[in-house]
PDB file of C-alpha atoms in Angstrom:
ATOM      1  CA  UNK A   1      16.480  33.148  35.152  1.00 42.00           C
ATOM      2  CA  UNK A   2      16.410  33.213  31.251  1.00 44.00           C
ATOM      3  CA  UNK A   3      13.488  32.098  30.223  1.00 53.00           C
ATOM      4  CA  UNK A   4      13.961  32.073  27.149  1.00 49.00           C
ATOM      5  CA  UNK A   5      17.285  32.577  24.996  1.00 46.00           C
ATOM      6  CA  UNK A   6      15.806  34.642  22.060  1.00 48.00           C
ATOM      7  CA  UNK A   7      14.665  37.606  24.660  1.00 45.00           C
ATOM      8  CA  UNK A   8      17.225  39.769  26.575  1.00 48.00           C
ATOM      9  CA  UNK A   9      15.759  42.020  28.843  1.00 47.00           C
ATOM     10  CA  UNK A  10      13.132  44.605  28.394  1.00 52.00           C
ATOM     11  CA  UNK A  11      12.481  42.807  24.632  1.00 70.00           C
ATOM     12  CA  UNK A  12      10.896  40.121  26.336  1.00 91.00           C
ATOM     13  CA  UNK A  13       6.882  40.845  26.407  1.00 96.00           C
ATOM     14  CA  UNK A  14       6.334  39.364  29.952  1.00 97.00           C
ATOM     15  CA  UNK A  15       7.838  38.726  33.515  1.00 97.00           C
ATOM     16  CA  UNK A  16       7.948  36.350  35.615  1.00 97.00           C
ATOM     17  CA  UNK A  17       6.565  37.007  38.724  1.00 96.00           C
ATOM     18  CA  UNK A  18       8.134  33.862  41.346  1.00 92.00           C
ATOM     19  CA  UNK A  19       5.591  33.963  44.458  1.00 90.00           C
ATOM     20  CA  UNK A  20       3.837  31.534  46.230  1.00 88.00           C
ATOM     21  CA  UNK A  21       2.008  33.757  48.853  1.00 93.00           C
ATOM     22  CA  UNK A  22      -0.755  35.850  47.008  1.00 95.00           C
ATOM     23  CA  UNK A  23      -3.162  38.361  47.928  1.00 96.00           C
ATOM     24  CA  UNK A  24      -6.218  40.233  46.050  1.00 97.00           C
ATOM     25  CA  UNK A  25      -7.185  43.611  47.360  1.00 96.00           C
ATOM     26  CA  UNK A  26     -10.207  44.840  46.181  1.00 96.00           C
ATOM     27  CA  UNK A  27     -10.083  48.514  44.700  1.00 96.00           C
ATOM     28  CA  UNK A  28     -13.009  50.802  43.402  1.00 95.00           C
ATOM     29  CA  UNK A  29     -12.904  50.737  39.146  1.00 94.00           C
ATOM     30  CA  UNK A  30     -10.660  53.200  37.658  1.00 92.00           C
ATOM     31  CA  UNK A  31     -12.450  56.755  36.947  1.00 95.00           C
ATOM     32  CA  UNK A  32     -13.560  57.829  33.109  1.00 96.00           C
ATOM     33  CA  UNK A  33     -13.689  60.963  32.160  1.00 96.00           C
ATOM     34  CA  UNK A  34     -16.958  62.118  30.603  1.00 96.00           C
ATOM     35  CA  UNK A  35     -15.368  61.763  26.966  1.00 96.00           C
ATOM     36  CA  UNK A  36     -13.800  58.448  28.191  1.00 96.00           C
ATOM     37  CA  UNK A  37     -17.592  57.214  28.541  1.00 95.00           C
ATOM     38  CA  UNK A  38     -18.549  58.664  25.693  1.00 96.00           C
ATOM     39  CA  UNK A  39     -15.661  56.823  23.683  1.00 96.00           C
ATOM     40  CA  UNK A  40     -16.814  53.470  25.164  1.00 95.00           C
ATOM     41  CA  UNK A  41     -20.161  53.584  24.235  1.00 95.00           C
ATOM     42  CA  UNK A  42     -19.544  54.333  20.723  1.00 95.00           C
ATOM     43  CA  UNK A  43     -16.758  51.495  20.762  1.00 93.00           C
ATOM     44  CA  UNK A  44     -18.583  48.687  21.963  1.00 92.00           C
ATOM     45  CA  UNK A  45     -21.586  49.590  19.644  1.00 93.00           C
ATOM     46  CA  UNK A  46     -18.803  49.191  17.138  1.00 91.00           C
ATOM     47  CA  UNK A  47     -17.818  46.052  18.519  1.00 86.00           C
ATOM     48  CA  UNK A  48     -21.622  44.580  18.771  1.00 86.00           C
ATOM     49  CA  UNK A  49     -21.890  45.259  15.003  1.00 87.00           C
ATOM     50  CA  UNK A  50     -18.872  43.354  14.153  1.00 81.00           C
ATOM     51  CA  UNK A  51     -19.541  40.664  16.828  1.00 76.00           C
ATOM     52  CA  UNK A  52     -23.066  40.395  17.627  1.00 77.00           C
ATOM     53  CA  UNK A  53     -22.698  37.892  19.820  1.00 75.00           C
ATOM     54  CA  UNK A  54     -20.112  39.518  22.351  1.00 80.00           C
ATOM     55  CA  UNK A  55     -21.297  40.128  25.348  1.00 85.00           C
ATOM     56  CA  UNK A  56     -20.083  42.914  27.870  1.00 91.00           C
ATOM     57  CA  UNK A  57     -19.589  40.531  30.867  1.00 93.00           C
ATOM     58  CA  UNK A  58     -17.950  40.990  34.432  1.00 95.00           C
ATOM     59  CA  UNK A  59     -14.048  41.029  34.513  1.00 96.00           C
ATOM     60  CA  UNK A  60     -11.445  41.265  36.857  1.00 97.00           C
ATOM     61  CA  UNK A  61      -8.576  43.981  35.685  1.00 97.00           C
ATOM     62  CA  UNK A  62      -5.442  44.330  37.525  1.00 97.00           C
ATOM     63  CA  UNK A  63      -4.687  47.865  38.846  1.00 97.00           C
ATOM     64  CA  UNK A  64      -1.148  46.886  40.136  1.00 96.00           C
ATOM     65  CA  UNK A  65       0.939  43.934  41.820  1.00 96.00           C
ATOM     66  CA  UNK A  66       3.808  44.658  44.291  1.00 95.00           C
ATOM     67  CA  UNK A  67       6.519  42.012  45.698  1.00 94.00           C
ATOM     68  CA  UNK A  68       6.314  43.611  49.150  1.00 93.00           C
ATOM     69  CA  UNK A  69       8.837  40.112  50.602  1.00 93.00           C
ATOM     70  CA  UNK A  70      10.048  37.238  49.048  1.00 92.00           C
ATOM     71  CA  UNK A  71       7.902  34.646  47.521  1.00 92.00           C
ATOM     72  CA  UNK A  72       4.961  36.766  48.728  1.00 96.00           C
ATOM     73  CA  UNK A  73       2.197  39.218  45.712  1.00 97.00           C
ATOM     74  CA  UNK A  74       0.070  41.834  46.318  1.00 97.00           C
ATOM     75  CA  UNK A  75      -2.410  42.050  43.289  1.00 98.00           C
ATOM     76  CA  UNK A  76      -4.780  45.340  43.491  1.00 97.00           C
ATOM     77  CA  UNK A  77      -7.938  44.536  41.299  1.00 97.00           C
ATOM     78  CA  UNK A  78     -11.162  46.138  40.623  1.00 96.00           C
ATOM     79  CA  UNK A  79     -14.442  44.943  38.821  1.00 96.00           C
ATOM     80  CA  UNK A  80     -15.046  46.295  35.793  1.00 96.00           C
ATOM     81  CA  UNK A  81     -16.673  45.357  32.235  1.00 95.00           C
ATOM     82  CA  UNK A  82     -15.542  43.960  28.984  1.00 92.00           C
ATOM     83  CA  UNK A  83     -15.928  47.479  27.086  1.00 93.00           C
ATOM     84  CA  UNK A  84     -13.368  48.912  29.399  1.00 93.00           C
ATOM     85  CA  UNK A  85     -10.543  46.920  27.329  1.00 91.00           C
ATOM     86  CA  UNK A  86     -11.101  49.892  25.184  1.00 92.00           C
ATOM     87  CA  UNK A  87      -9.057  51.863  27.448  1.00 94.00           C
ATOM     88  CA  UNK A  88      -5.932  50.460  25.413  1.00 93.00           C
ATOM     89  CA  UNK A  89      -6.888  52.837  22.785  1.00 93.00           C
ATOM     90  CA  UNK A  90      -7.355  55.905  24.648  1.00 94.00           C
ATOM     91  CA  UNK A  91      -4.729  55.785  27.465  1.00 94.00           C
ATOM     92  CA  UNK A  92      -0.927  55.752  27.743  1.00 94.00           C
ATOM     93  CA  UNK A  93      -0.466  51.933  28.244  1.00 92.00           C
ATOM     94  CA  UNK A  94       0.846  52.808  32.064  1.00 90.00           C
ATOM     95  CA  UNK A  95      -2.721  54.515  32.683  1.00 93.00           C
ATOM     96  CA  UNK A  96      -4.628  51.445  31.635  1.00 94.00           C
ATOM     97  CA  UNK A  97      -5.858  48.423  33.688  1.00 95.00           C
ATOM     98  CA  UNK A  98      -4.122  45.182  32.901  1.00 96.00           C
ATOM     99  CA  UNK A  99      -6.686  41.862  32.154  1.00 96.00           C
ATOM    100  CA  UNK A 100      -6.372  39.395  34.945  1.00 97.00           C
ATOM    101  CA  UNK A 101      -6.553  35.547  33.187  1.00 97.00           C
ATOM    102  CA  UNK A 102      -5.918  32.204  33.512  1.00 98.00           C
ATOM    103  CA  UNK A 103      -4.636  29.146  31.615  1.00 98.00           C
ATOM    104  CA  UNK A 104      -3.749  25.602  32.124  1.00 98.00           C
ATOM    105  CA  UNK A 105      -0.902  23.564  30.544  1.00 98.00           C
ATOM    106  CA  UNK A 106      -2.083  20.020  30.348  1.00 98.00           C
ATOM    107  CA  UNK A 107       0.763  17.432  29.077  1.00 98.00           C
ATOM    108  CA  UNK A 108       0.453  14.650  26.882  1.00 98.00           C
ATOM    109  CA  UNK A 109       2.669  12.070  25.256  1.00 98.00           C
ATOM    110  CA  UNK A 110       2.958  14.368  22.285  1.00 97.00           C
ATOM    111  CA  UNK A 111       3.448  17.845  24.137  1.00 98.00           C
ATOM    112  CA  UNK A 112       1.220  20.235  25.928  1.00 98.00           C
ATOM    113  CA  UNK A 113      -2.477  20.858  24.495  1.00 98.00           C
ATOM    114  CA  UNK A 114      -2.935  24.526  22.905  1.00 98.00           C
ATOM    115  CA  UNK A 115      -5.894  26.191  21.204  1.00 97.00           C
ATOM    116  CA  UNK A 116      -6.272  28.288  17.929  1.00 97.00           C
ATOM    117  CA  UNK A 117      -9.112  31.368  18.959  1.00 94.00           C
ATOM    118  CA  UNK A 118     -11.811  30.855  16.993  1.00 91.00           C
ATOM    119  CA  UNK A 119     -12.996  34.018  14.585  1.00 86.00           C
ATOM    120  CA  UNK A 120     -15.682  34.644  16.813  1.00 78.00           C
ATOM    121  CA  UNK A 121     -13.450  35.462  19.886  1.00 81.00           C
ATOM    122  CA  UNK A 122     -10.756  38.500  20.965  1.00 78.00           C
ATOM    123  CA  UNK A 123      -7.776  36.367  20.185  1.00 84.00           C
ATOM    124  CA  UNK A 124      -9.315  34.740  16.556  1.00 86.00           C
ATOM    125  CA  UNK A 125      -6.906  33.047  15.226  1.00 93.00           C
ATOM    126  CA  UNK A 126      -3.989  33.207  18.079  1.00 96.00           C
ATOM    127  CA  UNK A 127      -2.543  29.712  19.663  1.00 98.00           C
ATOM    128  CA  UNK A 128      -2.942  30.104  23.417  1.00 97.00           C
ATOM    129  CA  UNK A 129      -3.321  27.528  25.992  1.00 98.00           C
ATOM    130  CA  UNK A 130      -6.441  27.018  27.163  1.00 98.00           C
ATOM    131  CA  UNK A 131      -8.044  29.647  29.314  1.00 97.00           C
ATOM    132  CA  UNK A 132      -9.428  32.525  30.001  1.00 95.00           C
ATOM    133  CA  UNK A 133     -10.300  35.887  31.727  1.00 95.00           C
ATOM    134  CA  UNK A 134     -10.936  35.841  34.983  1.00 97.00           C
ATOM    135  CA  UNK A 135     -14.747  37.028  36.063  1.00 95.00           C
ATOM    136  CA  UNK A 136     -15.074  38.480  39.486  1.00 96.00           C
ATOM    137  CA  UNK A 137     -16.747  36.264  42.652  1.00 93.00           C
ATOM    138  CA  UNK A 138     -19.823  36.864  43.659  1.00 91.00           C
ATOM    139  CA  UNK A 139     -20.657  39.299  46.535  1.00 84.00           C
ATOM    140  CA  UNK A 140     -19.150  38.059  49.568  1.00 83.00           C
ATOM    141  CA  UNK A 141     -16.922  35.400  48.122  1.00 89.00           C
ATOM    142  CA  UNK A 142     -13.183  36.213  47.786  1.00 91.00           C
ATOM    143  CA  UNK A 143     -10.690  36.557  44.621  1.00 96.00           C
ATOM    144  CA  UNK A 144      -8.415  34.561  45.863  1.00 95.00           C
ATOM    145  CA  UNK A 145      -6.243  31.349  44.542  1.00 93.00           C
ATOM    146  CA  UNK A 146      -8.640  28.772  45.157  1.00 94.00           C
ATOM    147  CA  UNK A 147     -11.115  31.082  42.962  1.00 95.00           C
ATOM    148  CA  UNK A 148      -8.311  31.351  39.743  1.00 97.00           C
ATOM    149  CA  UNK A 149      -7.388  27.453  40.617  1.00 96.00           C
ATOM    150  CA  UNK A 150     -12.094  27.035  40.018  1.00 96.00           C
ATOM    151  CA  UNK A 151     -11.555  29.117  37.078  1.00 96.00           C
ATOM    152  CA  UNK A 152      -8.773  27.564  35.301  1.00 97.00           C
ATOM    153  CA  UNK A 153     -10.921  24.306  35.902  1.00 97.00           C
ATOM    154  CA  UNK A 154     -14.048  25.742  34.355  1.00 96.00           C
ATOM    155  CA  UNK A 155     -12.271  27.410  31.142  1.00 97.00           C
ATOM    156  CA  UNK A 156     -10.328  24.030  30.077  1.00 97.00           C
ATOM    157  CA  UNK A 157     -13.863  22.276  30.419  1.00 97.00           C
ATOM    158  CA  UNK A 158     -15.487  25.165  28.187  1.00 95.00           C
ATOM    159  CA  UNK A 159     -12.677  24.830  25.676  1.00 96.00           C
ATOM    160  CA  UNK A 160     -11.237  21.785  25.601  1.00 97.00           C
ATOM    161  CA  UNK A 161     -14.278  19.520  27.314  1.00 96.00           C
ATOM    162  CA  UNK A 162     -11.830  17.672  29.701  1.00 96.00           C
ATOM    163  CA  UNK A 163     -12.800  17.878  33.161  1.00 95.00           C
ATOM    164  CA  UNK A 164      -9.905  17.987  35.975  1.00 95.00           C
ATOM    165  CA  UNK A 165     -10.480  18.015  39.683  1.00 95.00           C
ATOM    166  CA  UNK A 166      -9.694  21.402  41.398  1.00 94.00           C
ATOM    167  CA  UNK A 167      -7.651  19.596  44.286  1.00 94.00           C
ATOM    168  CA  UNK A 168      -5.155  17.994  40.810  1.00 97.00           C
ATOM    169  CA  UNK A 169      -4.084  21.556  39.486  1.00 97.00           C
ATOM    170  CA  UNK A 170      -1.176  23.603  40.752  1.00 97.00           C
ATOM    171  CA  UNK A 171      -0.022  26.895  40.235  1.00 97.00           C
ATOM    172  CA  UNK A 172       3.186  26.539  37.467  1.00 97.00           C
ATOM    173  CA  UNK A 173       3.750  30.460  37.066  1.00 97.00           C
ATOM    174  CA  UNK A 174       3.102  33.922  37.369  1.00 98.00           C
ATOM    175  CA  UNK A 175       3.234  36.157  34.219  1.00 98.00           C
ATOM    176  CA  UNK A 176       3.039  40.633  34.182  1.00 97.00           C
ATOM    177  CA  UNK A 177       2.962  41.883  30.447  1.00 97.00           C
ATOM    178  CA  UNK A 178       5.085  44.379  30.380  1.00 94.00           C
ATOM    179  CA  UNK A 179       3.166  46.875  28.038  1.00 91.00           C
ATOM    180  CA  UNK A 180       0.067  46.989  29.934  1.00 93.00           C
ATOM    181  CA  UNK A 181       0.623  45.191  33.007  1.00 95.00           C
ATOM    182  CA  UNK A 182      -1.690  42.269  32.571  1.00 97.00           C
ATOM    183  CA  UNK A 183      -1.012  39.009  34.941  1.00 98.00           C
ATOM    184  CA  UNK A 184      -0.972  35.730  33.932  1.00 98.00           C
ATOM    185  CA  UNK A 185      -1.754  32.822  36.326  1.00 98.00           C
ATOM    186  CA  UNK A 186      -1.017  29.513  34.693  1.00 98.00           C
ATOM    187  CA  UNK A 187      -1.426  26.345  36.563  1.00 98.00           C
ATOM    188  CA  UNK A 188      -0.018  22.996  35.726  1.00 98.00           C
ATOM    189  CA  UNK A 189      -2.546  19.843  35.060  1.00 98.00           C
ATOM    190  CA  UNK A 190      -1.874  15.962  35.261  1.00 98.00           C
ATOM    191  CA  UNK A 191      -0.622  14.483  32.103  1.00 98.00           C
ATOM    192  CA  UNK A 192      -4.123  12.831  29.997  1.00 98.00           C
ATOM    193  CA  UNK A 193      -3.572  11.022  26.584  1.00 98.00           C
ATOM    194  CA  UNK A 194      -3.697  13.176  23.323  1.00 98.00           C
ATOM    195  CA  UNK A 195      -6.573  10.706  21.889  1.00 98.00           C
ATOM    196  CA  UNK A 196      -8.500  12.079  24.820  1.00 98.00           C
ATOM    197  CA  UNK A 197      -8.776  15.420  24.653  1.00 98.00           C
ATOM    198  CA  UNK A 198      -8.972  15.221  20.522  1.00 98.00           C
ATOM    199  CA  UNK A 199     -11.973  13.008  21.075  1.00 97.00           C
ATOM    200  CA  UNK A 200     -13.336  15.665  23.589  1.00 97.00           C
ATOM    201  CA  UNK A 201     -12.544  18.643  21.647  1.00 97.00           C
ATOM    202  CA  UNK A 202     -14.244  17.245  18.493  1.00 96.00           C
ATOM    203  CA  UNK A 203     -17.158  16.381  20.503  1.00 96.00           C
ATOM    204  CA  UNK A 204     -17.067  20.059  22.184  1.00 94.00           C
ATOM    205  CA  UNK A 205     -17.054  21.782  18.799  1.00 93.00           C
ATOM    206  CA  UNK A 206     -19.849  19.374  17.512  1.00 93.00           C
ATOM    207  CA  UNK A 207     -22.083  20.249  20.260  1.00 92.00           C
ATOM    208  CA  UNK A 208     -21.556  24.248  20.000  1.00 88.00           C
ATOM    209  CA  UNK A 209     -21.890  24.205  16.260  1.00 86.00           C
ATOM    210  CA  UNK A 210     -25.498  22.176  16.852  1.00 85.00           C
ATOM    211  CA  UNK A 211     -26.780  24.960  19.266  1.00 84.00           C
ATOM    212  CA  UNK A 212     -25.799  27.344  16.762  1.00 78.00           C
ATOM    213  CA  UNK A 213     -22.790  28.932  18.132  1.00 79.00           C
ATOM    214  CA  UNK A 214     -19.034  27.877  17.622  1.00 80.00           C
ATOM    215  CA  UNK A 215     -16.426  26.424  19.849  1.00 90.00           C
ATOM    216  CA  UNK A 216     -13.937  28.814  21.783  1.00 91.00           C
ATOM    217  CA  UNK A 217     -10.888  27.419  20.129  1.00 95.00           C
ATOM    218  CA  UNK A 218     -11.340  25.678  16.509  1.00 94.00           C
ATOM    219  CA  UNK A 219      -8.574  24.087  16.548  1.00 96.00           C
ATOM    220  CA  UNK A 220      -6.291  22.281  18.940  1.00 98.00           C
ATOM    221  CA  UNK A 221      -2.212  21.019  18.607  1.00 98.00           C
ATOM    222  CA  UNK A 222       0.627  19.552  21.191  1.00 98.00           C
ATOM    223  CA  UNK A 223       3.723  21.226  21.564  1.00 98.00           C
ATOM    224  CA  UNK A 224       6.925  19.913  23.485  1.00 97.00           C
ATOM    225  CA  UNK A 225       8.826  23.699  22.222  1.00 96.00           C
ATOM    226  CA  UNK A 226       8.622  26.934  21.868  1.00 97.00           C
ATOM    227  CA  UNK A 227       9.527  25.916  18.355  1.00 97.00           C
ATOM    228  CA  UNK A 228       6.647  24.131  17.828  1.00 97.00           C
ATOM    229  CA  UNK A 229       4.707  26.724  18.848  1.00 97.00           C
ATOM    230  CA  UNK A 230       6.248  29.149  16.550  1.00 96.00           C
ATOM    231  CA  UNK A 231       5.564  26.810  13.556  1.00 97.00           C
ATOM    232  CA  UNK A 232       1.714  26.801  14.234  1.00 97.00           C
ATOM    233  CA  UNK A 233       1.438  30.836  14.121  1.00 96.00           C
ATOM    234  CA  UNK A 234       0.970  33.752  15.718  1.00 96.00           C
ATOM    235  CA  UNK A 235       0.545  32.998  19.612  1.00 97.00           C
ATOM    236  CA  UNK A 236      -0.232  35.141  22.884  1.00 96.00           C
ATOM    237  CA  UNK A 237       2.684  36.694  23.939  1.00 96.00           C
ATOM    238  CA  UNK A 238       3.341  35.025  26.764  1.00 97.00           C
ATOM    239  CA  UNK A 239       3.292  31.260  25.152  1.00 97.00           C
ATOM    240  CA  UNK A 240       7.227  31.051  24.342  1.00 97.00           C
ATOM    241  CA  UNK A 241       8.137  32.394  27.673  1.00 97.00           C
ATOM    242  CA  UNK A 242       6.132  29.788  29.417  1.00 98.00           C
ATOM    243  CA  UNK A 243       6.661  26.888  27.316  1.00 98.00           C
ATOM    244  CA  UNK A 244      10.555  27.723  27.693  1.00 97.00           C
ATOM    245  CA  UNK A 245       9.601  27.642  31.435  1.00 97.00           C
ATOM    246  CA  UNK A 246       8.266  24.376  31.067  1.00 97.00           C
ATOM    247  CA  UNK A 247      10.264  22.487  29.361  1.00 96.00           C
ATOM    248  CA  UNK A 248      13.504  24.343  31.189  1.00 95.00           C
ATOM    249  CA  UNK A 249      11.856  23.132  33.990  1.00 84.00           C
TER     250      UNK A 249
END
């Protein structure tokens, strides 16, 4: 499928990956050298002074994800920390563990919902749809879809402040970047009016700025095109591919 007319093959900066079956294997975290360590350190010391307010938290990074049949995924993952991002600057983009996030496209009558990153964040200033990376379950408890389908659910509450029942989102699509392998799982909400999640939003970014902190995404717009995505700004690089899904669909 051509999921979007502008891209022709490797150009495009992420696949599609169509499967409805999908399993997480746990892996160990990827070795550092003693240099690689060092490097770390001294980059997220970097990164506290710029951001004082980041915090190196618990993520889930992809180490790999075959197609071993059809409609079936095999995603190999390992826990690691938020410094390890780093990695991007000191490894060949094959050598480096892809993030492992999710977002949600929730429709209105005037398009789907996106988010500007606040300056505060990794992606200040970028128009996303609303999500997140994915944090690893707790011992015992499995990565599996249920657990992206909880987090999806918890990141549009955190950045939009509309709350959706688990049971009402669905997978929509798989995404791999292609530079450093990072997957996408987007999931697909029930329409809600565009009054309502304005009114939320404002509300959302009212409370955070109160407490002293500021709101994940400062801004928020509707978009029925990849167009009118383009005309907002610079955007993750998966938003025109899915979008193009979307409205293809």
């Amino acid at each position: 499928m051509n999921d979007d007319p502008r891209h022709h093959g490797p150009i495009r900066p992420v696949e599609f990956l169509d499967a409805h079956r999908i399993t997480f294997v746990e892996h160990p975290p990827p070795e550092l050298s003693p240099r690689e360590r060092r490097e770390l350190d001294r980059m997220w010391v970097d990164t506290r002074a710029r951001h004082p307010h980041t915090f190196d938290g618990p993520l889930v990074a992809s180490l790999g994800a075959d197609l071993p049949a059809p409609g079936a995924l095999e995603v190999r993952w390992a826990r690691v920390t938020y410094r390890h991002r780093a990695l991007r600057r000191l490894r060949p983009p094959e050598d480096v563990p892809g993030s492992v996030f999710v977002t949600v496209l929730m429709p209105t009558e005037a398009g789907l919902v996106v988010g500007r990153g606040s300056p505060a964040t990794a992606a200040a200033g970028s128009w996303t749809l609303p999500g997140g990376s994915v944090e690893p379950p707790a011992a015992g408890q499995p990565l599996d879809a249920g657990a992206l389908r909880r987090e999806a659910v918890r990141e549009l509450t955190e950045e939009i402040g509309v709350r959706i029942p688990d049971e009402e989102v669905r997978l929509f699509a798989v995404t791999r970047g292609r530079r450093f392998g990072s997957l996408g799982f987007h999931f697909l909400a029930p329409p809600v009016a565009r009054a309502l999640v304005l009114r939320r939003h404002a509300g959302l970014v009212a409370a955070e700025t109160g407490r002293g902190a500021g709101p994940e995404l400062d801004e928020v717009a509707f978009v029925a095109s990849p167009a009118d995505a383009d005309r907002l700004g610079p955007g993750a690089d998966y938003l025109r591919q899915v979008l193009h899904r979307y409205v293809s669909a």
